[in-house]
Coordinates of N, CA and C in Angstrom, one line a residue:
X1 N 142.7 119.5 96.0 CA 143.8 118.7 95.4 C 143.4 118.2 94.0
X2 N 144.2 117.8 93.3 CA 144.0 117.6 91.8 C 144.6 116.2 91.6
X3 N 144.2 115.3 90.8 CA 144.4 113.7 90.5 C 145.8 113.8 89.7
X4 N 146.6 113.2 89.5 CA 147.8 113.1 88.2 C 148.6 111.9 87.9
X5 N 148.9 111.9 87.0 CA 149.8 111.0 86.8 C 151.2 111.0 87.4
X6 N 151.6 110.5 87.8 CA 153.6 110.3 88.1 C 154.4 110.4 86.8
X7 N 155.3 111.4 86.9 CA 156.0 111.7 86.0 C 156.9 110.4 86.1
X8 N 157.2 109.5 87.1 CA 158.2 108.8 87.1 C 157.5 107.1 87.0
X9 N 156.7 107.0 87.7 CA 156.2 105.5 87.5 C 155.0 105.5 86.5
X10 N 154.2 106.7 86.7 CA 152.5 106.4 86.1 C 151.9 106.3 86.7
X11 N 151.9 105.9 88.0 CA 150.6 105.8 88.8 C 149.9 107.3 89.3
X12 N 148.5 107.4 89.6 CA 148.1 108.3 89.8 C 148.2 108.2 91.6
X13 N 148.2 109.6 91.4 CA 148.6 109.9 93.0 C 148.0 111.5 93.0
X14 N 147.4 111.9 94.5 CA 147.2 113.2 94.7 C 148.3 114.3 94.8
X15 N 147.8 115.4 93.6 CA 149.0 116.3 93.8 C 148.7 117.5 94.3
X16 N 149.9 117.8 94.7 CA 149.7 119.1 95.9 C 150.5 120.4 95.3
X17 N 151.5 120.2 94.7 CA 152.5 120.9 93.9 C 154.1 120.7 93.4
X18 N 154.2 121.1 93.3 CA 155.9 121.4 92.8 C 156.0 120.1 91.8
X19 N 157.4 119.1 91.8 CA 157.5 118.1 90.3 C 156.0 117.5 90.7
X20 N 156.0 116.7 89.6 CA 154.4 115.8 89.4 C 155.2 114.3 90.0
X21 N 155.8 114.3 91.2 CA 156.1 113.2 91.4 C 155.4 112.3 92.4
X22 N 155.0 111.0 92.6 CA 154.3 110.3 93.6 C 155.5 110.4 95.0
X23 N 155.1 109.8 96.4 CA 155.7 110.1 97.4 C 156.8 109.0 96.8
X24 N 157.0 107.9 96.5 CA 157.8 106.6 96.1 C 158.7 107.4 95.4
X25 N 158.4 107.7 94.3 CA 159.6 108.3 93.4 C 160.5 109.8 93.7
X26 N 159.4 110.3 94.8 CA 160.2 111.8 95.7 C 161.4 111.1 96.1
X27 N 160.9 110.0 97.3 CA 161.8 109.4 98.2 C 163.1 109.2 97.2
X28 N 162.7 108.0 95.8 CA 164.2 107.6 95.4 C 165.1 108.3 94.8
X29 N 164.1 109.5 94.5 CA 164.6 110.6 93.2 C 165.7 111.1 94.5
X30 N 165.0 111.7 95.9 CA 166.3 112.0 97.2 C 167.5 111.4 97.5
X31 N 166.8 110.0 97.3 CA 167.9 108.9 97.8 C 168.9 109.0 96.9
X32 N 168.5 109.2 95.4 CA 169.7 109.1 94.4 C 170.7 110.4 94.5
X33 N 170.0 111.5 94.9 CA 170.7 113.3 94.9 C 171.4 112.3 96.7
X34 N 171.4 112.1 97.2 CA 172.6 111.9 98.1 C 173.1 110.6 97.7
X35 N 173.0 110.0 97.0 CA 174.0 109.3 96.3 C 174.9 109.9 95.6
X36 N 174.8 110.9 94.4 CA 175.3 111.5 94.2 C 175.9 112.8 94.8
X37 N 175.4 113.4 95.4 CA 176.2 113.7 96.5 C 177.6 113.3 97.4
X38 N 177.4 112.4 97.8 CA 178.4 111.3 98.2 C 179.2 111.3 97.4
X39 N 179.5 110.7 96.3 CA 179.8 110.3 95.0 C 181.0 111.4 94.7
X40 N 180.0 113.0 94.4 CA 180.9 114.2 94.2 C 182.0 114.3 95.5
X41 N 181.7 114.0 96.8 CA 182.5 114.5 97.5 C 183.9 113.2 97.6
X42 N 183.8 112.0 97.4 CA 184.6 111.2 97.1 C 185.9 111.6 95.7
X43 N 184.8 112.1 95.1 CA 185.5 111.6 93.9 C 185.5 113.0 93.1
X44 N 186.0 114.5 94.3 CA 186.2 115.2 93.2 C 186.2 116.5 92.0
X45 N 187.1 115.6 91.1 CA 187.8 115.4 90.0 C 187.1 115.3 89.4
X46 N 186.1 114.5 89.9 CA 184.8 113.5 88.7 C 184.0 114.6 87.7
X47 N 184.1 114.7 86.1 CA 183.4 115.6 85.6 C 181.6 115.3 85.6
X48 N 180.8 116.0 85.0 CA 179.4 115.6 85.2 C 178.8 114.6 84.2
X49 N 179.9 114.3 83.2 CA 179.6 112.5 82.2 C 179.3 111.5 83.3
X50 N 181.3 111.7 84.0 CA 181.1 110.7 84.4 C 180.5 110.4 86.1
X51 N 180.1 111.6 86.9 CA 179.3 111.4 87.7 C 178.0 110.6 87.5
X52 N 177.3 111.1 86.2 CA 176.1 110.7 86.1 C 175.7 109.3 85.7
X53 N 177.0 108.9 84.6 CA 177.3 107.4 84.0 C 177.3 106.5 85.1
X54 N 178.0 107.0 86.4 CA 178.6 106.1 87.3 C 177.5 105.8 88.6
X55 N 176.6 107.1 88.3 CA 175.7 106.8 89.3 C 173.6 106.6 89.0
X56 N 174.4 106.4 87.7 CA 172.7 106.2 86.4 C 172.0 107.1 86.5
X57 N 172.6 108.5 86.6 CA 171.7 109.6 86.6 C 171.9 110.3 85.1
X58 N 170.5 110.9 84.7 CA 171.2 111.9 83.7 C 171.7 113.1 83.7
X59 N 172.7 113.6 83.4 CA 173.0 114.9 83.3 C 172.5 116.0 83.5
X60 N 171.1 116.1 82.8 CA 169.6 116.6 82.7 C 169.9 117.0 84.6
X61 N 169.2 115.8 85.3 CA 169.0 115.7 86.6 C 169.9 116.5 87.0
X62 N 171.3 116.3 87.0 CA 172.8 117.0 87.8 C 172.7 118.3 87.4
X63 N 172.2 118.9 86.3 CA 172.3 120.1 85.8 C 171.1 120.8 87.1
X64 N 169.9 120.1 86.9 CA 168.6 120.7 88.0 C 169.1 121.0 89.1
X65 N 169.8 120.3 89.6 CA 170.2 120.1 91.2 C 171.2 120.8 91.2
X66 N 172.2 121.5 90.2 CA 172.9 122.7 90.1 C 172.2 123.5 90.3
X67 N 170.9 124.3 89.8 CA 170.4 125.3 89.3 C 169.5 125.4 90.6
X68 N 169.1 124.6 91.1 CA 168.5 124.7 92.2 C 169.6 124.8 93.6
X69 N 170.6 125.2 93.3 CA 172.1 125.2 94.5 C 172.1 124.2 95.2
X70 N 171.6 122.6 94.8 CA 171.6 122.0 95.9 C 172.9 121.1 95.8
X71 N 173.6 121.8 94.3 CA 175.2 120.8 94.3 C 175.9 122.1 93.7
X72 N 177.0 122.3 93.9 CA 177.5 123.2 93.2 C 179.1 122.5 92.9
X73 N 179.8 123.6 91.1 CA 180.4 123.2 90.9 C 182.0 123.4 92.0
X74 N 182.9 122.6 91.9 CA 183.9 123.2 92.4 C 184.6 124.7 91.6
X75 N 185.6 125.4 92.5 CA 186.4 126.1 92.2 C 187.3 126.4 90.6
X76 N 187.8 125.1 90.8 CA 188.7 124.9 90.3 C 188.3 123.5 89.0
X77 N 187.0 123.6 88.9 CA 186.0 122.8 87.7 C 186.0 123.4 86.2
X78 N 186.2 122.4 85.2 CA 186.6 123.3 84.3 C 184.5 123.3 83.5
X79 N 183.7 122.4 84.2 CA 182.8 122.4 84.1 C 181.7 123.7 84.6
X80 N 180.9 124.0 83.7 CA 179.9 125.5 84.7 C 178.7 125.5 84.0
X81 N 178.0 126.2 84.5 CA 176.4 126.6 84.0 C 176.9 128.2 83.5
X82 N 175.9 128.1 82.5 CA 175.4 130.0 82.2 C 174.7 130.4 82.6
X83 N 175.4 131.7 83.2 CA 173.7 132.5 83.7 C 172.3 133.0 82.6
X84 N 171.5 132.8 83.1 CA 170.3 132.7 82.2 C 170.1 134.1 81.8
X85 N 170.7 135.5 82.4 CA 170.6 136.5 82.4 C 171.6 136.9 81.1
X86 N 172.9 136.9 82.0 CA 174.3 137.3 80.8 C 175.0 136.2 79.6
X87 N 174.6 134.8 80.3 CA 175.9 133.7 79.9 C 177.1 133.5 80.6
X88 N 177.6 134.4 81.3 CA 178.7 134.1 82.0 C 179.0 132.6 82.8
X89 N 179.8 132.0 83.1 CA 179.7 130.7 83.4 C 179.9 130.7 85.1
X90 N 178.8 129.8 85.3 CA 178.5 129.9 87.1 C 178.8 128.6 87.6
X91 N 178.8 128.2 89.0 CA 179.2 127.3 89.3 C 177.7 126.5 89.9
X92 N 177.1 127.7 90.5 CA 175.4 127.2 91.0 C 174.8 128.3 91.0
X93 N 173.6 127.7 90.7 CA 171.8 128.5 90.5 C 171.9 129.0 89.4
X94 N 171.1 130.1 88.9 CA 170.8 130.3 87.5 C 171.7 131.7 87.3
X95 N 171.9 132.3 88.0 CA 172.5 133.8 87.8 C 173.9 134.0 88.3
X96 N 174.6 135.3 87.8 CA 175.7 135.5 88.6 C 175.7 136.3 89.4
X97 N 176.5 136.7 90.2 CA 176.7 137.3 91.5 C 175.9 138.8 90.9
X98 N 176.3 139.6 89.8 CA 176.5 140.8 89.1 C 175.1 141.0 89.0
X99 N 173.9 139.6 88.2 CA 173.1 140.1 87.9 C 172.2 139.4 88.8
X100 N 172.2 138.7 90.0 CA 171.5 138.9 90.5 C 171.2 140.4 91.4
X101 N 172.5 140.7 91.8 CA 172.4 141.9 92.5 C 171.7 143.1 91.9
X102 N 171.7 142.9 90.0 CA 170.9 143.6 89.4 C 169.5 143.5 89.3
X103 N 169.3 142.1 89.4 CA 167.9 142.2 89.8 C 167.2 142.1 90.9
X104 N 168.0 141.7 92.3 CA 167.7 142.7 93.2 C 167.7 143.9 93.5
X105 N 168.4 145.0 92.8 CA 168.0 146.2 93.3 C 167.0 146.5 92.2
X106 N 166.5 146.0 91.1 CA 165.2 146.2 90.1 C 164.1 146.1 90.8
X107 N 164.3 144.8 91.6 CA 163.1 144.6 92.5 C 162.9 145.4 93.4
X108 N 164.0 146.3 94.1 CA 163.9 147.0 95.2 C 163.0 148.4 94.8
X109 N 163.7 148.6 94.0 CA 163.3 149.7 93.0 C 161.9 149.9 92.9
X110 N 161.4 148.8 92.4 CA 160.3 148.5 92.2 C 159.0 149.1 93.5
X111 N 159.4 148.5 94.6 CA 158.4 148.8 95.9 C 158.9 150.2 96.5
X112 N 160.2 150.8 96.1 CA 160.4 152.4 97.0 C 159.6 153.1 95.5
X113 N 159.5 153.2 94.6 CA 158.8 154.1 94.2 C 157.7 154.6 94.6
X114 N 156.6 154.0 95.1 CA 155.4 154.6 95.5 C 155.3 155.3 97.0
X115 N 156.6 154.7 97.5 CA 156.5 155.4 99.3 C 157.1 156.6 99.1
X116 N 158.1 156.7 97.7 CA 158.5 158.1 97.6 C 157.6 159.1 96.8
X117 N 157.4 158.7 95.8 CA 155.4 159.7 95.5 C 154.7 159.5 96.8
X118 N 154.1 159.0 97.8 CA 153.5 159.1 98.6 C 154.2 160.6 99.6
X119 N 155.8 160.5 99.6 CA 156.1 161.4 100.7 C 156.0 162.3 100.0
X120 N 156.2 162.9 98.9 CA 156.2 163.8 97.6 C 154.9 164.3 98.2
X121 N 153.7 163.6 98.2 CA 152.4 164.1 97.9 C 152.0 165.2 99.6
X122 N 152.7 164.4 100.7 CA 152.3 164.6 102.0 C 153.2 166.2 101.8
X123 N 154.7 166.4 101.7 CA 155.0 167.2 101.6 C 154.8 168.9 100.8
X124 N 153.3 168.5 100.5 CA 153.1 169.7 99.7 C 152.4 170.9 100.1
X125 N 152.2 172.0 100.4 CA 151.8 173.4 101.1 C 151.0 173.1 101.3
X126 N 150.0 172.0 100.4 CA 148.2 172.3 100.7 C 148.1 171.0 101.6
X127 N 149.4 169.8 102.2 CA 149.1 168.6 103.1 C 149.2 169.2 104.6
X128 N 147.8 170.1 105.0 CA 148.1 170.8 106.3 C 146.6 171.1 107.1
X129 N 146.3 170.8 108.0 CA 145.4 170.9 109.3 C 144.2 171.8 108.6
X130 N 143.2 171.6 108.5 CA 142.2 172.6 108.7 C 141.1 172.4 109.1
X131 N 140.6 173.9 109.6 CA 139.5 173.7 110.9 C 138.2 174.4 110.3
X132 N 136.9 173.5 110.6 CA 135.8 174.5 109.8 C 135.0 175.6 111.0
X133 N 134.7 176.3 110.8 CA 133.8 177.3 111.4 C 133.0 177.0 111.8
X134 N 132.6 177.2 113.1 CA 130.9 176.8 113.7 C 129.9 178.3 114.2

């Protein structure tokens, strides 16, 4: 484990991974994302100024918790994220429907090439049994 500072208070605390946050500021940093939470399902209409004004978050933050799908925009929001890929405007996480599916089949792509040279290679006149002479 490695020593660090808290991105949120300063105090040093052991870190293990992911934000550089102490357990204290995990906790309130959660407490606030269901505060806000709450907040969006009451109220909405509410755009992401005034969500954040009303619940002393920054924007910054609401934007993360978009991208991380753990809030998504409504339907019928005239508010959205771009995908980091095209730009097209999304409602949650970083991509759209189009290009993720494109970079999943990149990925896929990626791991059948070698099992198909592999069958390529087994298939060949000389991939066949032989016996030595005694």
């Amino acid at each position: 484990m490695e020593v660090r500072n808290c991105k949120g208070c300063g105090k040093i605390f052991n870190y293990i991974g992911g934000t550089p946050l102490c357990e204290a500021c995990k906790k309130a940093l959660e407490d606030k994302f269901q505060e806000v939470k709450a907040y969006i399902y009451d109220n909405r209409d509410a755009d992401i100024n005034q969500v954040a004004e009303d619940n002393d978050v920054s924007v910054q933050q609401i934007r993360q918790w978009v991208r991380e799908e753990r809030l998504e925009f409504s339907e019928n929001s005239r508010v959205g994220l771009a995908c980091e890929k095209c730009g097209k405007m999304i409602r949650s996480g970083r991509f759209c429907g189009a290009c993720k599916n494109k970079l999943t089949n990149e990925l896929n792509g990626m791991y059948k090439t070698p099992k198909e040279e592999l069958v390529k290679k087994e298939t060949k006149s000389n991939a066949r049994m032989r016996f030595l002479d005694k």
